[in-house]
mmCIF file of C-alpha atoms and ligand atoms in Angstrom:
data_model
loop_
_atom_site.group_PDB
_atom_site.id
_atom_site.type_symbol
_atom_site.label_atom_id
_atom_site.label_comp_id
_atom_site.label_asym_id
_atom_site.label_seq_id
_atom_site.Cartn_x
_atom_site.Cartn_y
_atom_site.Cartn_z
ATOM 1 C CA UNK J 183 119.903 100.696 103.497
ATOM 2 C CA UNK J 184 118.357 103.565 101.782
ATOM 3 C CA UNK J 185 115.014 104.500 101.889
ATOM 4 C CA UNK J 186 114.851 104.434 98.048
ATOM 5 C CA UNK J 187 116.390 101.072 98.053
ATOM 6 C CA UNK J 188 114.249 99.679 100.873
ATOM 7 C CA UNK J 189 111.516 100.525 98.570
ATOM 8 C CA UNK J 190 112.239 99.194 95.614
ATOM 9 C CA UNK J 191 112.971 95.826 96.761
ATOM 10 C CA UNK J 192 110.096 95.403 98.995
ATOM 11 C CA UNK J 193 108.107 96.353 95.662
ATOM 12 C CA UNK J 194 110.056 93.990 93.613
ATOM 13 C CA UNK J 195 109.092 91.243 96.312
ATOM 14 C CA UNK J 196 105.258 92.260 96.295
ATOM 15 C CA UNK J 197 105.787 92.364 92.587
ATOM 16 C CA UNK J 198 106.896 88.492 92.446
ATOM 17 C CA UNK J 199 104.638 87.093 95.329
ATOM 18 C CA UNK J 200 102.510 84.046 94.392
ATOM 19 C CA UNK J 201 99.256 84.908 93.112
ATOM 20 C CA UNK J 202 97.326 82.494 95.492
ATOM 21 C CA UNK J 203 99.548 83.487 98.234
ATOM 22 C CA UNK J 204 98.676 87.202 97.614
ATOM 23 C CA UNK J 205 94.673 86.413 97.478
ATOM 24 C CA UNK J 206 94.958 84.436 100.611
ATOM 25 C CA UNK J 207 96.565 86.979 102.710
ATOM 26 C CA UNK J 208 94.584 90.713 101.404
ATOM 27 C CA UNK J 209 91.301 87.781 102.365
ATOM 28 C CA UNK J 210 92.913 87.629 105.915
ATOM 29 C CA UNK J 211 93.829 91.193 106.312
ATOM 30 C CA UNK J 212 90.778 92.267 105.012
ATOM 31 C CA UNK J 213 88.775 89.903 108.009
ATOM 32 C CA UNK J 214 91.353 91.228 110.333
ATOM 33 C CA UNK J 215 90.207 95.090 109.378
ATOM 34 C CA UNK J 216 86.487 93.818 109.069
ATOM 35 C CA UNK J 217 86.251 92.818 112.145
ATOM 36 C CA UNK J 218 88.334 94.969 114.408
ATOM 37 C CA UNK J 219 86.623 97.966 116.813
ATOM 38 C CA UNK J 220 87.662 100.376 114.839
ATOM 39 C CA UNK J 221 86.549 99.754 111.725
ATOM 40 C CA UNK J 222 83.661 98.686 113.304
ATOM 41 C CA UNK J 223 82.766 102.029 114.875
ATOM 42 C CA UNK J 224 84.267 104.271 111.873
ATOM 43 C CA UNK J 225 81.297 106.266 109.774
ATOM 44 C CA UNK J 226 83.849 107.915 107.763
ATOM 45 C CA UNK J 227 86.777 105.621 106.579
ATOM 46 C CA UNK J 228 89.800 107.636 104.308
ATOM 47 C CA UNK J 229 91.354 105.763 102.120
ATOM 48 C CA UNK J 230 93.531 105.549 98.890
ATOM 49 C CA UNK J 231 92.718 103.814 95.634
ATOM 50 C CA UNK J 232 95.456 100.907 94.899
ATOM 51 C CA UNK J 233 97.523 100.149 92.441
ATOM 52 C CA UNK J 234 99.678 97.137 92.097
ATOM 53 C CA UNK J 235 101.678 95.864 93.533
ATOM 54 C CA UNK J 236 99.930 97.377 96.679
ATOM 55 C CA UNK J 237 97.289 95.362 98.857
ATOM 56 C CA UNK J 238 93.942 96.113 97.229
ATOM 57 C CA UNK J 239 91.901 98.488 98.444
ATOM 58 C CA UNK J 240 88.807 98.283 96.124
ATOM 59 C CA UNK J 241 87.687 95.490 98.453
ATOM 60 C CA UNK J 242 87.493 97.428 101.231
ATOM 61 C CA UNK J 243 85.629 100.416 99.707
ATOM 62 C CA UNK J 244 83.265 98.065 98.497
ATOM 63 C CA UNK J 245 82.646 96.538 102.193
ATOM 64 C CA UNK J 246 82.756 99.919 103.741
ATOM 65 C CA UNK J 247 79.682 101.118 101.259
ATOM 66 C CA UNK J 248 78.010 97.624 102.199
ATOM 67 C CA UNK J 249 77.959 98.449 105.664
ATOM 68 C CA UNK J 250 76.772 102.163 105.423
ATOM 69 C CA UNK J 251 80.116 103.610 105.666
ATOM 70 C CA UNK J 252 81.000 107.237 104.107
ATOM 71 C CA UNK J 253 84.321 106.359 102.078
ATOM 72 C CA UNK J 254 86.197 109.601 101.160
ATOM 73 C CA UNK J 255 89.780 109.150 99.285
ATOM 74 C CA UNK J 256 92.431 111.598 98.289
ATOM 75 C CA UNK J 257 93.345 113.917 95.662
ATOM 76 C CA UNK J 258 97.066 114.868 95.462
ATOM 77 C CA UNK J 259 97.931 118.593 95.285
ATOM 78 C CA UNK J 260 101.639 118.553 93.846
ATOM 79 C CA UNK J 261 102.492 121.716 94.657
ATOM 80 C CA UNK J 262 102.560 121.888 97.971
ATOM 81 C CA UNK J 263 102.189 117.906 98.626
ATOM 82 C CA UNK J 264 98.795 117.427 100.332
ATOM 83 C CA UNK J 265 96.365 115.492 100.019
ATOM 84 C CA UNK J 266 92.753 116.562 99.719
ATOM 85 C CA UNK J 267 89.887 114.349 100.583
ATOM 86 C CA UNK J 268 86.495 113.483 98.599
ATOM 87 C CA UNK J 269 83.491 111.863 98.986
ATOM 88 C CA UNK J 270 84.064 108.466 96.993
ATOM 89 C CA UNK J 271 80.270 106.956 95.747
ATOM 90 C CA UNK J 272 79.726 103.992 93.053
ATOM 91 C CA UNK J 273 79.440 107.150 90.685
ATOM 92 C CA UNK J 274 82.143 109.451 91.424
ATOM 93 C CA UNK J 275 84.384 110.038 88.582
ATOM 94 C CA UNK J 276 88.016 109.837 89.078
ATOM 95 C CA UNK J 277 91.122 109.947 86.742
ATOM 96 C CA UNK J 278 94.213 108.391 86.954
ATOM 97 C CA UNK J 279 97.484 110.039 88.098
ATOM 98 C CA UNK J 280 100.818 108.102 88.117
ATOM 99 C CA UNK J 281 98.818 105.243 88.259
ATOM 100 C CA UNK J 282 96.228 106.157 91.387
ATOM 101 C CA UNK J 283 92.731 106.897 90.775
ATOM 102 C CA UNK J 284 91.678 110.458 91.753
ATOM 103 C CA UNK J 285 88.803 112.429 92.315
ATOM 104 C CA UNK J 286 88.761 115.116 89.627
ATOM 105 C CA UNK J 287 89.999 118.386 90.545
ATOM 106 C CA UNK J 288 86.408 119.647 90.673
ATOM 107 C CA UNK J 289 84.722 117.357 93.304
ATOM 108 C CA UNK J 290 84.140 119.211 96.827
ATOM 109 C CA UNK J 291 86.936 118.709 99.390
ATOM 110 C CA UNK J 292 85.966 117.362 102.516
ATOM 111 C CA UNK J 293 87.431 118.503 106.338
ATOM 112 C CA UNK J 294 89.524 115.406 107.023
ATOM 113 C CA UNK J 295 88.677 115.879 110.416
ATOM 114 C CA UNK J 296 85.732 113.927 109.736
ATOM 115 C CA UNK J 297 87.393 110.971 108.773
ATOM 116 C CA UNK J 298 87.244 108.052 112.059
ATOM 117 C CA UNK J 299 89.474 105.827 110.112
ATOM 118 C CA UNK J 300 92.602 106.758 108.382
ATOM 119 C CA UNK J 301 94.153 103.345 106.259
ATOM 120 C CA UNK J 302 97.279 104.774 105.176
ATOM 121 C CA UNK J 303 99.383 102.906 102.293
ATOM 122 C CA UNK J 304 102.392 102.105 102.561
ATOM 123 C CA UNK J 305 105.463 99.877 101.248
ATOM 124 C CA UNK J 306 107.860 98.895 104.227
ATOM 125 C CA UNK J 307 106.768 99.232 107.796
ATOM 126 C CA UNK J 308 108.381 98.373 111.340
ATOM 127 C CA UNK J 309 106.550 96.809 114.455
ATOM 128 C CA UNK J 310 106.085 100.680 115.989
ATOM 129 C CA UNK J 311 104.093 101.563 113.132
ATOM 130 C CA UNK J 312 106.790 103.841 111.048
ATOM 131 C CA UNK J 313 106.580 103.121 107.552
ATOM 132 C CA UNK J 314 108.407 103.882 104.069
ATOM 133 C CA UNK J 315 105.705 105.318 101.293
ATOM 134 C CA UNK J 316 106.474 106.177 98.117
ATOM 135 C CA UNK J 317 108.506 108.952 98.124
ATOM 136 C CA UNK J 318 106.221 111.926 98.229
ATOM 137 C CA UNK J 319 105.737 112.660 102.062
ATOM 138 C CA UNK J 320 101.867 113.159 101.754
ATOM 139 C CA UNK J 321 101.224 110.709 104.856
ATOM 140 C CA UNK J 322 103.811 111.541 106.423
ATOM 141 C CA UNK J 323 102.190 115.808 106.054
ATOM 142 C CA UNK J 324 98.888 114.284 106.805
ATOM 143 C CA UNK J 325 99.714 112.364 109.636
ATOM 144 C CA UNK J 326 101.111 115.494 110.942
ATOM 145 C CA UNK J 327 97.649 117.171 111.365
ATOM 146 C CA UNK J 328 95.325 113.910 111.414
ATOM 147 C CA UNK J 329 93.991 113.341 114.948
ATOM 148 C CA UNK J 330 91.479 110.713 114.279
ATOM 149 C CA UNK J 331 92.398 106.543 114.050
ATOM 150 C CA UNK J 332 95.358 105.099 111.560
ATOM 151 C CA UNK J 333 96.184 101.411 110.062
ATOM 152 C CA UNK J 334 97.981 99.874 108.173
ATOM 153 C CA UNK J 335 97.709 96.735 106.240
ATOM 154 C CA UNK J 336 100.855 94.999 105.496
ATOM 155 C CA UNK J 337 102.443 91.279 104.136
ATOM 156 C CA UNK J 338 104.222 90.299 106.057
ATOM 157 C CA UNK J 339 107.477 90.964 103.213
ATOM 158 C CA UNK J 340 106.480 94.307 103.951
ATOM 159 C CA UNK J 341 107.560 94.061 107.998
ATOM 160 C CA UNK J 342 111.107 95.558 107.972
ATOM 161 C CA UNK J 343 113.367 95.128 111.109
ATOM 162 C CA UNK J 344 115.431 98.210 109.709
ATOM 163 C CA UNK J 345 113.596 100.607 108.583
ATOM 164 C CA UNK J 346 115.052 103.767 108.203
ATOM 165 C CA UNK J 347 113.235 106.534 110.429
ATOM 166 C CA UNK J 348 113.712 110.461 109.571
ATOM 167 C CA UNK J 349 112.717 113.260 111.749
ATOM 168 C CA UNK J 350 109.550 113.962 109.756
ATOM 169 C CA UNK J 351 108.513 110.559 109.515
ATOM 170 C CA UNK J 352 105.283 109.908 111.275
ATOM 171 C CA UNK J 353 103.966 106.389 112.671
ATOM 172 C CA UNK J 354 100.332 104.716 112.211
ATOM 173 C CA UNK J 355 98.797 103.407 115.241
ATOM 174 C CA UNK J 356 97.960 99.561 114.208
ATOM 175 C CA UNK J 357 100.048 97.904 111.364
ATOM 176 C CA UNK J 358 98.063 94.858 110.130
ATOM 177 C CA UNK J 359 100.456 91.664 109.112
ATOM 178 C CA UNK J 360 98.699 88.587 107.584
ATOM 179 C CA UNK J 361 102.035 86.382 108.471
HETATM 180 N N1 ATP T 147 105.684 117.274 107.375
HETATM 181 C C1 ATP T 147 106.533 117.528 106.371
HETATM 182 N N2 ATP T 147 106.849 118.790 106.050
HETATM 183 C C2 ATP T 147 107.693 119.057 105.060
HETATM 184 N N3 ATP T 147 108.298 118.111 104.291
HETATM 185 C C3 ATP T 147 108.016 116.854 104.548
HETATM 186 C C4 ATP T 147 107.124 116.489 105.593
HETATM 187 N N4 ATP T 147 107.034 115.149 105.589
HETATM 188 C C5 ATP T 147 107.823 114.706 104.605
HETATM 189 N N5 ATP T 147 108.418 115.715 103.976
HETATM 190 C C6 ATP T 147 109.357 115.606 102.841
HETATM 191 O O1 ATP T 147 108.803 114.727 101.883
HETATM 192 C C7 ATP T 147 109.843 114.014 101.230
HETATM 193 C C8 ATP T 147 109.506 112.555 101.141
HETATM 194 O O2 ATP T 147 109.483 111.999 102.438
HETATM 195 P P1 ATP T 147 109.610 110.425 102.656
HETATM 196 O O3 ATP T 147 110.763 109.907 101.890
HETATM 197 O O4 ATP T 147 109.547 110.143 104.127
HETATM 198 O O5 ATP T 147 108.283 109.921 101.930
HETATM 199 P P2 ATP T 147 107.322 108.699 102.234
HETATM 200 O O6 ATP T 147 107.127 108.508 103.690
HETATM 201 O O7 ATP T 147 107.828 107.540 101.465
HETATM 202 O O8 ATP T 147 105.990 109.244 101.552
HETATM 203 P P3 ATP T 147 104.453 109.237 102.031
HETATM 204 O O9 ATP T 147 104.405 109.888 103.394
HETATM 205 O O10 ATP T 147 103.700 109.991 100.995
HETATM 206 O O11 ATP T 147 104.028 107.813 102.094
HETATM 207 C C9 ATP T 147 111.118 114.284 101.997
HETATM 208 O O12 ATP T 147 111.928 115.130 101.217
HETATM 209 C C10 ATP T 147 110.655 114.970 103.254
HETATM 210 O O13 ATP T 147 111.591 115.926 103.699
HETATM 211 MG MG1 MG T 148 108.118 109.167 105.270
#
């Protein structure tokens, strides 16, 4: 199966997933991420405003600022198809592009070297950690460069046995699955 085809029927499953099924597992992979080492130990945690169907992420940027944490989140650049990290505060202004919340193109870029813990969005994903996006190759540049700790939350109709791998694609470390 194609990769675009992969995607849009895992999003067309996420799309249709009961409600209360859908709150029930983001609460368990949100305890799973809560309480694992590395979140634990991150200062700086990257990560990418949702939009649906995705797993939400507000959540977890609310958590992180509960517990102390730095949360920085990306701005696309287009052009050349990177992503450039922000500081992300209760009163950071953002905008919407193709449906993601951004940091405006003003706000100061941050070295994503300093980020401890990279969660990195995603649509289909195997057991190794590869995963299908959607469609831009932004993780898969970042993830290129990114030294630092990635994961993955996933539903478990987002676990793929055949997942189509190219050569640029680029694995996460931990892939979550609330089964
Ligand atoms: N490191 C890279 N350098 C140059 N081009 C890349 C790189 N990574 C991905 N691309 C290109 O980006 C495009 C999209 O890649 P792909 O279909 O794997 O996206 P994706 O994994 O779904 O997206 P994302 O990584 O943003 O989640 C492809 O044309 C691919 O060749
Ligand atoms: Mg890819």
């Amino acid at each position: 199966m194609t990769k675009q085809r992969l995607r849009q029927r895992i999003l067309s499953k996420l799309a249709t997933m009961a409600p209360n099924r859908r709150l029930l597992k983001e609460q368990q992979l949100y305890q799973q991420l809560f309480s694992s080492p590395n979140w634990q130990k991150a200062t700086t945690i990257g990560i990418t405003m949702s939009k649906a169907p995705e797993i939400a992420t507000q959540p977890i940027i609310e958590q992180a600022w509960a517990e102390q944490k730095r949360v920085v989140i990306p701005r696309t650049q287009s052009n050349e198809r990177l992503l450039l990290f922000c500081n992300y505060t209760k009163s950071t202004p953002t905008q919407s592009l193709r449906g993601i919340e951004e940091p405006l193109p003003t706000a100061a870029v941050i070295d994503a070297a300093t980020i401890d813990l990279l969660i990195v969005p995603g649509v289909a994903f195997n057991t190794a950690g590869y995963r299908i996006g959607f469609g831009g190759g932004y993780y898969d540049r970042l993830l290129g460069i990114y030294r630092g700790t990635t994961i993955s939350l996933a539903f478990s109709e987002q676990l793929v046995t055949e997942l189509p791998v190219e050569a640029h694609d680029l694995p996460v470390q931990t892939v979550l699955v609330a089964e």
